[in-house]
Amino acid sequence: MTELTAIVLAAGQGTRMKSSRAKVLHELCGCPMIDFPVRAALAAGAREVVVVVGRDRDEVTAHLVRTFGASVRTAIQAEQRGTGDAVRAALPSVPDDATAALVLCGDTPLVPAAALAELAAERARGDRRLALLTFEVADPTGYGRILRGASGEVRAVREHRDASAAERAIRECNAGMYCARLDFLRAAVGALGTDNAQRELYLTDIVAAADGDAASLCADATSLTGVNDRVQLAAVEAELHRRIADGWRRAGVTVRESARIDASVALEPDATIEHGVVLRGSTRVGRGARIDVGAVLVDTDVAEGALVKPYSVCTRARIGPRAEIGPFAHLRPDSDIGPEAHIGNFVETKKTRLGRGAKANHLAYLGDGEVGEGANVGAGTIFCNYDGFSKHPTIIGARAFIGSDSQLVAPVTVGEGAYVATGTTVTKDVPPDALAIARAPQENKLGYGPRLRARLSARAKAAKEAGARAPAPVVPATGATEPGKRD
Ligand code: UD1
Ligand code: CA
């Protein structure tokens, strides 16, 4: 019985990314690149994964521990002396009872677990020394080429830089993914030399060392694309997005062409994700909910039947069943919008709970608040929650009515069923069922309009005439003007 382990190479400099960050931490669909091969190896049956780290190793290690816990360990390759040297660095961390190892690169994130499982099975059949994944492309520039013997057996891999013109014409490439018997791998990696264009220890030289006892498996080229620069990063991400979207479409979700859904998002059947929507992190969208054009949701929970209208931005928010949000709403962290509640255009909420059926339909800021069931918050209402030092709560009781353009100076409570008159600045608690009104009484001056109009028009006419009498300023020949002096 084979005990399968995995080694993922991720110590390289990633020079071609031109980045201050390790290549394997660059994200694809919201997930650092390294997560993909590690997950694929575990899903293909590896008991544990040894990731070889070098550049930014503390950061990469911290990320792996956070994400995978004990199933992943790291080995340090202090100096990046090639892929063969990286495997050398990993071998002491491989458990003694492991008999075969999958070897993968941290920069080939699209490889499916099924292809790795097949590769391991292919090697196990006849207990071969080695099995490797190959692919064919029209332009194989940069990849190692597969050299085959007279009877078609794999004899060696030749790196692009070391290849002759005839070898460069070969379109079958090395994917950089192998399954090796561990006793063979230890011996072959131990014997590697640096007789090549880059003066590095090439892992690919183990293929010649297998001396014909190497199986090959040809896989789909798209799945084996390596990410060496940001052009390839974009191509790989586009492919991942397509796979994620198609996966949800097959599961009964309508996903429009330009929607972008992170790998970590969960959707329920009959949800609709419109054009230009971005769903990130732990966002979940319930059955029948609709996320309309251009909305951006981060770590947000949308319950069944809810509607998020165009261009709303929601972060760490909860949206209740059949609630309606937006267009152009901004739900900030800890916003909790109850069932059937409405948040309209240009409304911002933060750490605020709305009860069932409560409404804030236009232009409002609701921070550190609670709005009871069926309450109505009028246009232009502000919860003045911050005094420059601390935040204070605003509590609005069930069925209360807050008139437009009111300010609620927190901490303050408006009781159940109370009214706040339009334009009121509420500084004291309002008892249940009371009416709070705080504004200057209105005075109507009868017939004042025409008088005012006549006065204003006379003043404008006088100003115009005074302007016409004054001589036009003369610009001196020097081009400079002196204030207060005329020629
Ligand atoms: C490698 C293969 C090539 C294959 C291609 C497939 C070698 C010599 N060449 O080339 O045959 O076609 O992958 O994508 O193996 N790494 C380390 N330590 C090092 C050097 C690299 O950990 O000292 C890691 C890198 O972080 C990377 C992986 O190994 O994840 C591959 O290295 P890279 O330099 O990208 O190799 P390629 O030139 O792509
Ligand atoms: Ca590479």
Coordinates of C-alpha atoms and ligand atoms in Angstrom, one line a residue:
M1 CA 0.0 0.0 0.0
T2 CA 1.4 3.4 -1.0
E3 CA 1.7 6.1 1.6
L4 CA 1.5 9.2 -0.5
T5 CA 3.0 12.5 0.6
A6 CA 3.5 15.8 -1.3
I7 CA 6.2 18.4 -1.8
V8 CA 5.2 21.8 -3.1
L9 CA 8.1 24.0 -4.3
A10 CA 7.5 27.7 -3.4
A11 CA 10.9 29.1 -2.5
G12 CA 11.7 30.8 -5.7
Q13 CA 12.3 34.5 -6.2
G14 CA 9.5 35.0 -8.7
T15 CA 11.7 37.6 -10.4
R16 CA 9.4 37.9 -13.4
M17 CA 6.5 39.1 -11.2
K18 CA 8.5 42.3 -10.4
S19 CA 6.9 42.3 -7.0
S20 CA 7.8 43.1 -3.5
R21 CA 5.7 40.2 -2.4
A22 CA 6.4 36.5 -2.8
K23 CA 4.9 35.1 -6.0
V24 CA 2.9 32.4 -4.3
L25 CA 1.1 34.9 -2.1
H26 CA -0.3 36.8 -5.1
E27 CA -4.0 36.2 -5.1
L28 CA -6.2 34.4 -7.6
C29 CA -10.0 34.8 -7.0
G30 CA -9.3 36.0 -3.5
C31 CA -7.0 33.2 -2.5
P32 CA -3.2 33.2 -2.4
M33 CA -1.8 31.1 -5.3
I34 CA -0.1 28.6 -3.0
D35 CA -3.5 27.4 -1.6
F36 CA -4.5 25.8 -4.9
P37 CA -1.7 23.2 -5.3
V38 CA -1.7 22.5 -1.6
R39 CA -5.5 21.8 -1.7
A40 CA -5.1 19.7 -4.9
A41 CA -2.4 17.6 -3.3
L42 CA -4.5 16.9 -0.2
A43 CA -7.6 16.1 -2.3
A44 CA -5.5 13.7 -4.5
G45 CA -4.7 11.7 -1.4
A46 CA -1.5 13.1 0.0
R47 CA -1.5 12.7 3.8
E48 CA 0.5 15.8 4.4
V49 CA 2.2 18.5 2.3
V50 CA 5.7 19.8 2.7
V51 CA 5.9 23.3 1.3
V52 CA 9.5 24.5 0.5
V53 CA 9.8 28.1 1.4
G54 CA 12.5 30.6 0.8
R55 CA 11.7 34.1 -0.3
D56 CA 9.4 35.8 2.3
R57 CA 9.4 32.5 4.2
D58 CA 7.9 33.9 7.4
E59 CA 5.0 35.4 5.6
V60 CA 4.4 32.3 3.5
T61 CA 4.7 30.0 6.6
A62 CA 2.3 32.1 8.7
H63 CA -0.3 32.1 5.9
L64 CA 0.0 28.3 5.5
V65 CA -0.3 27.6 9.2
R66 CA -3.4 29.9 9.4
T67 CA -5.0 28.2 6.4
F68 CA -4.1 24.5 6.7
G69 CA -3.0 23.9 10.3
A70 CA -1.2 20.6 10.9
S71 CA -1.7 19.0 7.5
V72 CA 1.0 21.3 6.0
R73 CA 4.6 21.7 7.2
T74 CA 7.3 23.9 5.7
A75 CA 10.9 23.3 4.9
I76 CA 13.4 26.1 4.4
Q77 CA 15.5 26.4 1.3
A78 CA 18.0 29.1 2.4
E79 CA 19.4 29.9 -1.0
Q80 CA 17.5 29.3 -4.2
R81 CA 19.8 27.0 -6.1
G82 CA 17.1 25.4 -8.3
T83 CA 14.1 23.1 -8.2
G84 CA 16.3 20.1 -7.5
D85 CA 17.9 21.8 -4.5
A86 CA 14.4 22.7 -3.3
V87 CA 13.4 19.1 -3.2
R88 CA 16.6 18.3 -1.4
A89 CA 15.6 20.8 1.3
A90 CA 12.2 19.2 1.6
L91 CA 13.2 15.5 2.0
P92 CA 14.2 15.6 5.7
S93 CA 10.7 16.8 6.5
V94 CA 9.0 13.9 4.6
P95 CA 7.7 11.3 7.0
D96 CA 9.7 8.0 7.1
D97 CA 6.8 5.8 6.3
A98 CA 5.9 7.7 3.1
T99 CA 6.7 5.6 0.0
A100 CA 5.9 8.0 -2.8
A101 CA 5.8 11.7 -3.2
L102 CA 3.9 14.0 -5.5
V103 CA 6.1 17.0 -6.4
L104 CA 4.4 20.1 -7.5
C105 CA 5.2 23.7 -8.1
G106 CA 3.6 26.5 -6.1
D107 CA 3.1 28.5 -9.3
T108 CA 0.8 26.1 -11.2
P109 CA -2.5 26.7 -9.5
L110 CA -5.0 25.3 -12.0
V111 CA -3.9 21.6 -11.7
P112 CA -7.0 19.5 -10.8
A113 CA -6.8 17.0 -7.9
A114 CA -8.0 14.3 -10.3
A115 CA -5.0 14.7 -12.6
L116 CA -2.7 14.3 -9.6
A117 CA -4.6 11.3 -8.3
E118 CA -4.3 9.8 -11.8
L119 CA -0.6 10.6 -11.9
A120 CA -0.1 8.8 -8.5
A121 CA -2.1 5.8 -9.7
E122 CA 0.0 5.7 -13.0
R123 CA 3.2 5.5 -11.0
A124 CA 1.9 2.9 -8.5
R125 CA 0.9 0.6 -11.4
G126 CA 4.0 -1.5 -11.7
D127 CA 5.6 0.6 -8.8
R128 CA 7.6 2.7 -11.2
R129 CA 10.3 5.1 -10.2
L130 CA 8.6 8.1 -11.7
A131 CA 5.5 9.4 -13.5
L132 CA 5.3 12.9 -14.8
L133 CA 2.6 15.2 -16.3
T134 CA 3.2 16.6 -19.8
F135 CA 1.2 18.8 -22.1
E136 CA 1.4 20.2 -25.6
V137 CA 1.2 23.8 -26.6
A138 CA 1.7 25.7 -29.9
D139 CA 4.3 28.0 -28.2
P140 CA 6.4 26.0 -25.7
T141 CA 8.9 28.8 -25.1
G142 CA 10.2 28.7 -21.6
Y143 CA 9.1 25.2 -20.7
G144 CA 11.2 22.1 -20.4
R145 CA 10.8 19.8 -23.4
I146 CA 10.1 16.0 -23.2
L147 CA 12.7 13.9 -24.9
R148 CA 11.6 10.4 -25.9
G149 CA 13.5 7.3 -26.8
A150 CA 13.1 5.0 -29.8
S151 CA 10.2 3.2 -28.4
G152 CA 8.4 6.3 -27.2
E153 CA 9.6 6.1 -23.6
V154 CA 10.4 9.3 -21.7
R155 CA 14.2 9.6 -21.5
A156 CA 14.8 13.2 -20.3
V157 CA 13.6 16.7 -19.9
R158 CA 15.6 19.5 -21.5
E159 CA 15.2 23.0 -20.2
H160 CA 14.4 25.6 -22.9
R161 CA 17.7 27.5 -22.2
D162 CA 19.7 24.3 -22.6
A163 CA 17.9 22.9 -25.6
S164 CA 19.2 22.7 -29.2
A165 CA 17.2 24.2 -32.1
A166 CA 15.8 20.7 -32.8
E167 CA 14.8 20.1 -29.2
R168 CA 13.2 23.5 -29.1
A169 CA 10.9 22.4 -31.9
I170 CA 9.4 19.8 -29.6
R171 CA 6.0 20.9 -28.4
E172 CA 5.5 18.3 -25.6
C173 CA 6.4 20.1 -22.4
N174 CA 7.1 19.2 -18.8
A175 CA 4.4 20.4 -16.4
G176 CA 6.8 20.4 -13.5
M177 CA 4.6 17.9 -11.6
Y178 CA 5.7 14.4 -10.8
C179 CA 5.0 11.4 -8.6
A180 CA 8.2 9.6 -7.5
R181 CA 9.0 6.6 -5.5
L182 CA 10.7 8.0 -2.5
D183 CA 13.8 5.8 -2.4
F184 CA 14.4 6.7 -6.1
L185 CA 13.8 10.4 -5.4
R186 CA 16.2 10.5 -2.5
A187 CA 19.0 8.9 -4.6
A188 CA 18.3 10.9 -7.8
V189 CA 18.1 14.3 -6.0
G190 CA 21.3 13.4 -4.1
A191 CA 23.2 12.9 -7.3
L192 CA 22.1 16.1 -9.2
G193 CA 24.8 18.4 -10.6
T194 CA 24.8 21.9 -11.9
D195 CA 26.0 21.3 -15.4
N196 CA 23.5 23.6 -17.2
A197 CA 22.9 27.1 -18.5
Q198 CA 21.7 28.4 -15.1
R199 CA 24.3 26.6 -12.9
E200 CA 21.3 25.3 -10.8
L201 CA 20.3 21.9 -9.5
Y202 CA 17.5 21.0 -11.9
L203 CA 14.8 18.7 -10.6
T204 CA 14.1 17.8 -14.2
D205 CA 17.4 15.8 -14.3
I206 CA 15.7 13.0 -12.3
V207 CA 13.8 12.1 -15.4
A208 CA 17.0 10.9 -17.1
A209 CA 18.0 9.2 -13.8
A210 CA 14.8 7.1 -14.0
D211 CA 16.5 5.5 -17.0
G212 CA 13.3 4.8 -18.9
D213 CA 11.3 3.7 -15.9
A214 CA 9.1 6.8 -16.1
A215 CA 5.5 6.9 -17.1
S216 CA 4.0 10.1 -18.6
L217 CA 0.5 11.4 -18.5
C218 CA -0.6 14.0 -21.0
A219 CA -3.0 16.5 -19.5
D220 CA -4.9 19.5 -20.7
A221 CA -2.5 22.5 -21.2
T222 CA -4.8 25.1 -19.7
S223 CA -4.7 23.2 -16.3
L224 CA -0.9 23.2 -16.3
T225 CA -0.2 26.8 -17.1
G226 CA 2.5 28.2 -14.9
V227 CA 2.4 31.7 -13.5
N228 CA 5.7 33.4 -14.0
D229 CA 4.6 36.9 -14.7
R230 CA 1.5 39.0 -14.3
V231 CA 0.2 38.4 -17.8
Q232 CA 0.0 34.7 -16.9
L233 CA -1.5 35.6 -13.5
A234 CA -4.3 37.3 -15.3
A235 CA -4.8 34.5 -17.8
V236 CA -5.0 31.9 -15.0
E237 CA -7.4 34.0 -13.0
A238 CA -9.7 34.4 -15.9
E239 CA -9.7 30.6 -16.3
L240 CA -10.4 30.2 -12.6
H241 CA -13.3 32.7 -12.7
R242 CA -14.8 30.8 -15.6
R243 CA -14.6 27.5 -13.7
I244 CA -16.1 29.0 -10.6
A245 CA -19.0 30.7 -12.5
D246 CA -19.7 27.5 -14.5
G247 CA -19.7 25.5 -11.3
W248 CA -22.4 27.7 -9.8
R249 CA -24.3 27.8 -13.1
R250 CA -24.4 24.0 -13.0
A251 CA -25.7 24.2 -9.4
G252 CA -28.7 26.3 -10.5
V253 CA -27.4 29.9 -10.0
T254 CA -27.7 32.5 -12.8
V255 CA -24.3 34.1 -13.1
R256 CA -23.9 36.7 -15.8
E257 CA -20.8 36.9 -17.9
S258 CA -18.9 39.7 -16.2
A259 CA -19.6 38.7 -12.5
R260 CA -16.5 37.9 -10.5
I261 CA -16.9 35.4 -7.7
D262 CA -14.2 34.4 -5.2
A263 CA -13.5 30.7 -4.7
S264 CA -14.6 31.1 -1.1
V265 CA -18.1 32.4 -1.8
A266 CA -21.2 30.2 -1.4
L267 CA -24.4 30.6 -3.5
E268 CA -27.8 28.9 -3.3
P269 CA -30.0 27.8 -6.3
D270 CA -32.0 30.4 -8.1
A271 CA -29.9 33.2 -6.9
T272 CA -29.0 35.7 -9.7
I273 CA -25.7 37.4 -9.9
E274 CA -25.8 40.2 -12.4
H275 CA -23.2 41.8 -14.7
G276 CA -20.2 43.4 -13.0
V277 CA -21.0 42.1 -9.5
V278 CA -18.0 41.3 -7.3
L279 CA -18.5 38.7 -4.5
R280 CA -15.6 38.3 -2.1
G281 CA -14.5 36.4 1.0
S282 CA -17.1 34.5 3.0
T283 CA -20.0 36.1 1.1
R284 CA -23.1 33.9 0.9
V285 CA -26.2 34.5 -1.2
G286 CA -29.4 32.7 -0.4
R287 CA -32.0 31.0 -2.6
G288 CA -33.8 33.3 -5.0
A289 CA -31.8 36.4 -3.9
R290 CA -30.7 38.8 -6.6
I291 CA -27.5 40.8 -6.7
D292 CA -27.9 43.5 -9.3
V293 CA -25.4 45.1 -11.6
G294 CA -22.2 46.4 -10.2
A295 CA -22.8 45.5 -6.5
V296 CA -19.7 44.7 -4.4
L297 CA -20.2 42.3 -1.5
V298 CA -17.4 41.4 0.9
D299 CA -18.0 38.8 3.7
T300 CA -21.7 39.6 3.5
D301 CA -24.6 37.3 4.1
V302 CA -27.6 37.7 1.9
A303 CA -30.7 35.8 2.9
E304 CA -33.2 34.2 0.6
G305 CA -35.2 36.4 -1.7
A306 CA -33.3 39.6 -0.8
L307 CA -32.6 42.2 -3.5
V308 CA -29.4 44.2 -3.6
K309 CA -29.9 46.8 -6.2
P310 CA -27.1 48.2 -8.5
Y311 CA -23.9 49.6 -7.3
S312 CA -24.4 48.9 -3.6
V313 CA -21.3 48.2 -1.5
C314 CA -21.7 45.8 1.5
T315 CA -18.9 44.7 3.9
R316 CA -19.4 42.3 6.7
A317 CA -23.1 42.9 6.6
R318 CA -26.2 40.7 7.1
I319 CA -29.2 41.2 4.8
G320 CA -32.4 39.5 5.9
P321 CA -34.9 37.6 3.9
R322 CA -36.6 39.7 1.2
A323 CA -34.9 42.9 2.3
E324 CA -34.1 45.5 -0.3
I325 CA -30.9 47.4 -0.5
G326 CA -29.8 50.3 -2.7
P327 CA -29.3 51.3 -5.4
F328 CA -26.0 53.0 -4.3
A329 CA -26.3 51.9 -0.6
H330 CA -23.3 51.4 1.6
L331 CA -23.6 48.8 4.3
R332 CA -20.5 48.8 6.5
P333 CA -19.4 46.2 9.0
D334 CA -22.0 44.9 11.5
S335 CA -25.0 46.2 9.6
D336 CA -27.8 43.8 10.2
I337 CA -30.8 44.5 8.0
G338 CA -33.9 42.6 9.1
P339 CA -36.5 40.7 7.0
E340 CA -38.3 42.9 4.5
A341 CA -36.5 46.0 5.6
H342 CA -35.5 48.6 3.0
I343 CA -32.3 50.6 2.7
G344 CA -32.5 53.0 -0.2
N345 CA -30.1 55.1 -2.3
F346 CA -27.3 57.0 -0.6
V347 CA -27.9 55.5 2.8
E348 CA -24.9 54.4 4.8
T349 CA -25.2 52.1 7.8
K350 CA -22.6 50.9 10.2
K351 CA -23.1 48.7 13.3
T352 CA -26.8 49.2 13.0
R353 CA -29.7 46.8 13.2
L354 CA -33.0 47.3 11.4
G355 CA -36.0 45.3 12.5
R356 CA -38.5 43.6 10.3
G357 CA -39.9 46.0 7.7
A358 CA -38.0 49.0 8.9
K359 CA -37.2 51.6 6.2
A360 CA -34.5 54.2 5.5
N361 CA -35.1 55.0 1.9
H362 CA -33.1 58.0 1.1
L363 CA -29.8 59.8 2.0
A364 CA -29.1 58.9 5.6
Y365 CA -26.3 57.9 7.9
L366 CA -27.2 55.3 10.5
G367 CA -24.3 54.4 12.8
D368 CA -24.3 52.5 16.1
G369 CA -28.0 52.3 16.0
E370 CA -31.1 50.1 16.4
V371 CA -34.2 50.8 14.4
G372 CA -37.3 48.9 15.6
E373 CA -39.7 46.9 13.5
G374 CA -41.7 48.9 11.0
A375 CA -40.0 52.2 11.9
N376 CA -39.5 54.8 9.2
V377 CA -36.3 56.9 9.0
G378 CA -36.9 59.9 6.7
A379 CA -34.6 61.4 4.0
G380 CA -31.5 63.1 5.2
T381 CA -31.6 61.7 8.8
I382 CA -28.3 61.5 10.6
F383 CA -27.4 59.5 13.6
C384 CA -24.8 61.8 15.2
N385 CA -22.9 58.9 16.8
Y386 CA -19.5 60.3 17.4
D387 CA -18.4 63.1 19.7
G388 CA -14.8 63.1 18.5
F389 CA -13.7 60.6 21.2
S390 CA -16.3 57.9 21.5
K391 CA -19.3 56.3 19.7
H392 CA -22.8 56.4 21.2
P393 CA -26.0 54.5 20.4
T394 CA -29.2 55.7 18.8
I395 CA -32.2 53.6 19.6
I396 CA -35.4 54.0 17.6
G397 CA -38.5 52.0 18.8
A398 CA -40.8 50.0 16.8
R399 CA -43.1 51.9 14.4
A400 CA -41.5 55.2 15.2
F401 CA -41.4 57.9 12.5
I402 CA -38.4 60.1 12.0
G403 CA -39.1 63.1 9.8
S404 CA -36.8 64.1 7.1
D405 CA -33.6 66.1 7.8
S406 CA -33.5 65.2 11.5
Q407 CA -30.4 64.7 13.5
L408 CA -30.4 62.3 16.4
V409 CA -27.6 63.3 18.8
A410 CA -26.5 60.0 20.5
P411 CA -26.8 58.6 23.0
V412 CA -30.5 59.0 22.5
T413 CA -33.7 56.9 22.4
V414 CA -36.9 57.5 20.5
G415 CA -39.7 55.5 22.0
E416 CA -42.1 53.1 20.2
G417 CA -44.6 54.8 18.0
A418 CA -43.1 58.3 18.6
Y419 CA -42.8 61.0 15.9
V420 CA -39.9 63.2 15.3
A421 CA -40.9 66.3 13.3
T422 CA -39.0 67.1 10.1
G423 CA -35.9 69.1 10.7
T424 CA -35.6 68.4 14.4
T425 CA -32.4 68.0 16.3
V426 CA -33.1 65.4 18.9
T427 CA -30.9 65.8 22.0
K428 CA -33.2 64.3 24.6
D429 CA -35.0 60.9 24.7
V430 CA -38.4 60.9 23.2
P431 CA -41.0 59.0 25.2
P432 CA -43.1 56.4 23.4
D433 CA -46.0 57.8 21.3
A434 CA -44.8 61.4 21.8
L435 CA -44.0 64.0 19.1
A436 CA -40.6 65.7 19.4
I437 CA -40.3 69.0 17.5
A438 CA -37.4 71.4 17.8
R439 CA -37.3 74.1 15.2
A440 CA -38.0 77.9 15.1
P441 CA -41.7 78.7 14.5
Q442 CA -42.5 79.9 11.0
E443 CA -43.7 83.4 10.3
N444 CA -45.5 84.4 7.0
K445 CA -45.1 88.1 5.9
L446 CA -48.1 88.8 3.7
G447 CA -47.4 90.6 0.4
Y448 CA -43.7 90.6 1.1
G449 CA -42.7 88.9 -2.2
P450 CA -43.3 91.7 -4.7
R451 CA -41.7 94.3 -2.4
L452 CA -38.6 92.2 -2.0
R453 CA -38.5 91.5 -5.7
A454 CA -38.6 95.3 -6.5
R455 CA -35.9 96.1 -4.0
L456 CA -33.6 93.4 -5.3
S457 CA -34.1 94.4 -8.9
A458 CA -33.4 98.1 -8.2
R459 CA -30.2 97.2 -6.4
A460 CA -29.0 95.1 -9.4
K461 CA -29.8 97.9 -11.9
A462 CA -27.8 100.5 -9.9
A463 CA -24.8 98.3 -9.6
K464 CA -24.9 97.8 -13.4
E465 CA -25.0 101.5 -14.2
A466 CA -22.1 102.3 -11.8
G467 CA -20.1 99.7 -13.7
A468 CA -20.8 101.3 -17.1
R469 CA -19.7 104.8 -15.9
A470 CA -16.3 103.6 -14.7
P471 CA -13.6 103.7 -17.6
A472 CA -12.2 100.4 -18.8
P473 CA -8.8 99.6 -17.2
V474 CA -5.9 100.2 -19.6
V475 CA -3.2 97.6 -19.9
P476 CA 0.3 99.3 -20.1
A477 CA 2.6 98.5 -22.9
T478 CA 4.9 96.7 -20.5
G479 CA 2.2 94.2 -19.9
A480 CA 2.3 94.8 -16.2
T481 CA -0.5 96.5 -14.3
E482 CA -0.1 98.6 -11.2
P483 CA -3.0 98.5 -8.9
G484 CA -4.6 101.9 -8.2
K485 CA -2.6 103.8 -11.0
R486 CA -3.8 104.7 -14.5
D487 CA -1.9 106.2 -17.5
Ligands
UD1_1 C1 10.1 24.5 -14.3 C2 10.7 23.3 -14.9 C3 10.3 23.1 -16.4 C4 8.8 23.1 -16.5 C5 8.2 24.3 -15.8 C6 6.7 24.1 -15.7 C7 12.9 23.0 -13.7 C8 14.4 23.2 -13.8 N1 12.2 23.4 -14.8 O1 10.6 25.6 -14.9 O2 10.9 22.0 -17.0 O3 8.5 23.1 -17.9 O4 8.7 24.4 -14.4 O5 6.0 25.2 -15.2 O6 12.4 22.4 -12.8 N2 11.6 27.0 -6.8 C9 12.1 26.8 -5.5 N3 13.5 26.9 -5.3 C10 14.3 27.2 -6.3 C11 13.8 27.4 -7.6 C12 12.5 27.3 -7.8 O7 11.4 26.5 -4.6 O8 15.5 27.3 -6.0 C13 10.2 26.9 -7.0 C14 9.6 28.1 -7.5 O9 9.1 28.9 -6.4 C15 8.4 27.7 -8.4 C16 8.9 26.3 -8.9 O10 9.9 25.9 -8.0 O11 7.2 27.5 -7.7 C17 9.3 26.3 -10.3 O12 10.4 27.2 -10.5 P1 10.5 28.1 -11.8 O13 11.7 28.9 -11.6 O14 9.2 28.9 -12.0 O15 10.7 27.0 -12.9 P2 10.4 27.2 -14.4 O16 11.4 28.0 -15.1 O17 9.0 27.6 -14.6
CA2 CA 7.4 28.4 -13.2

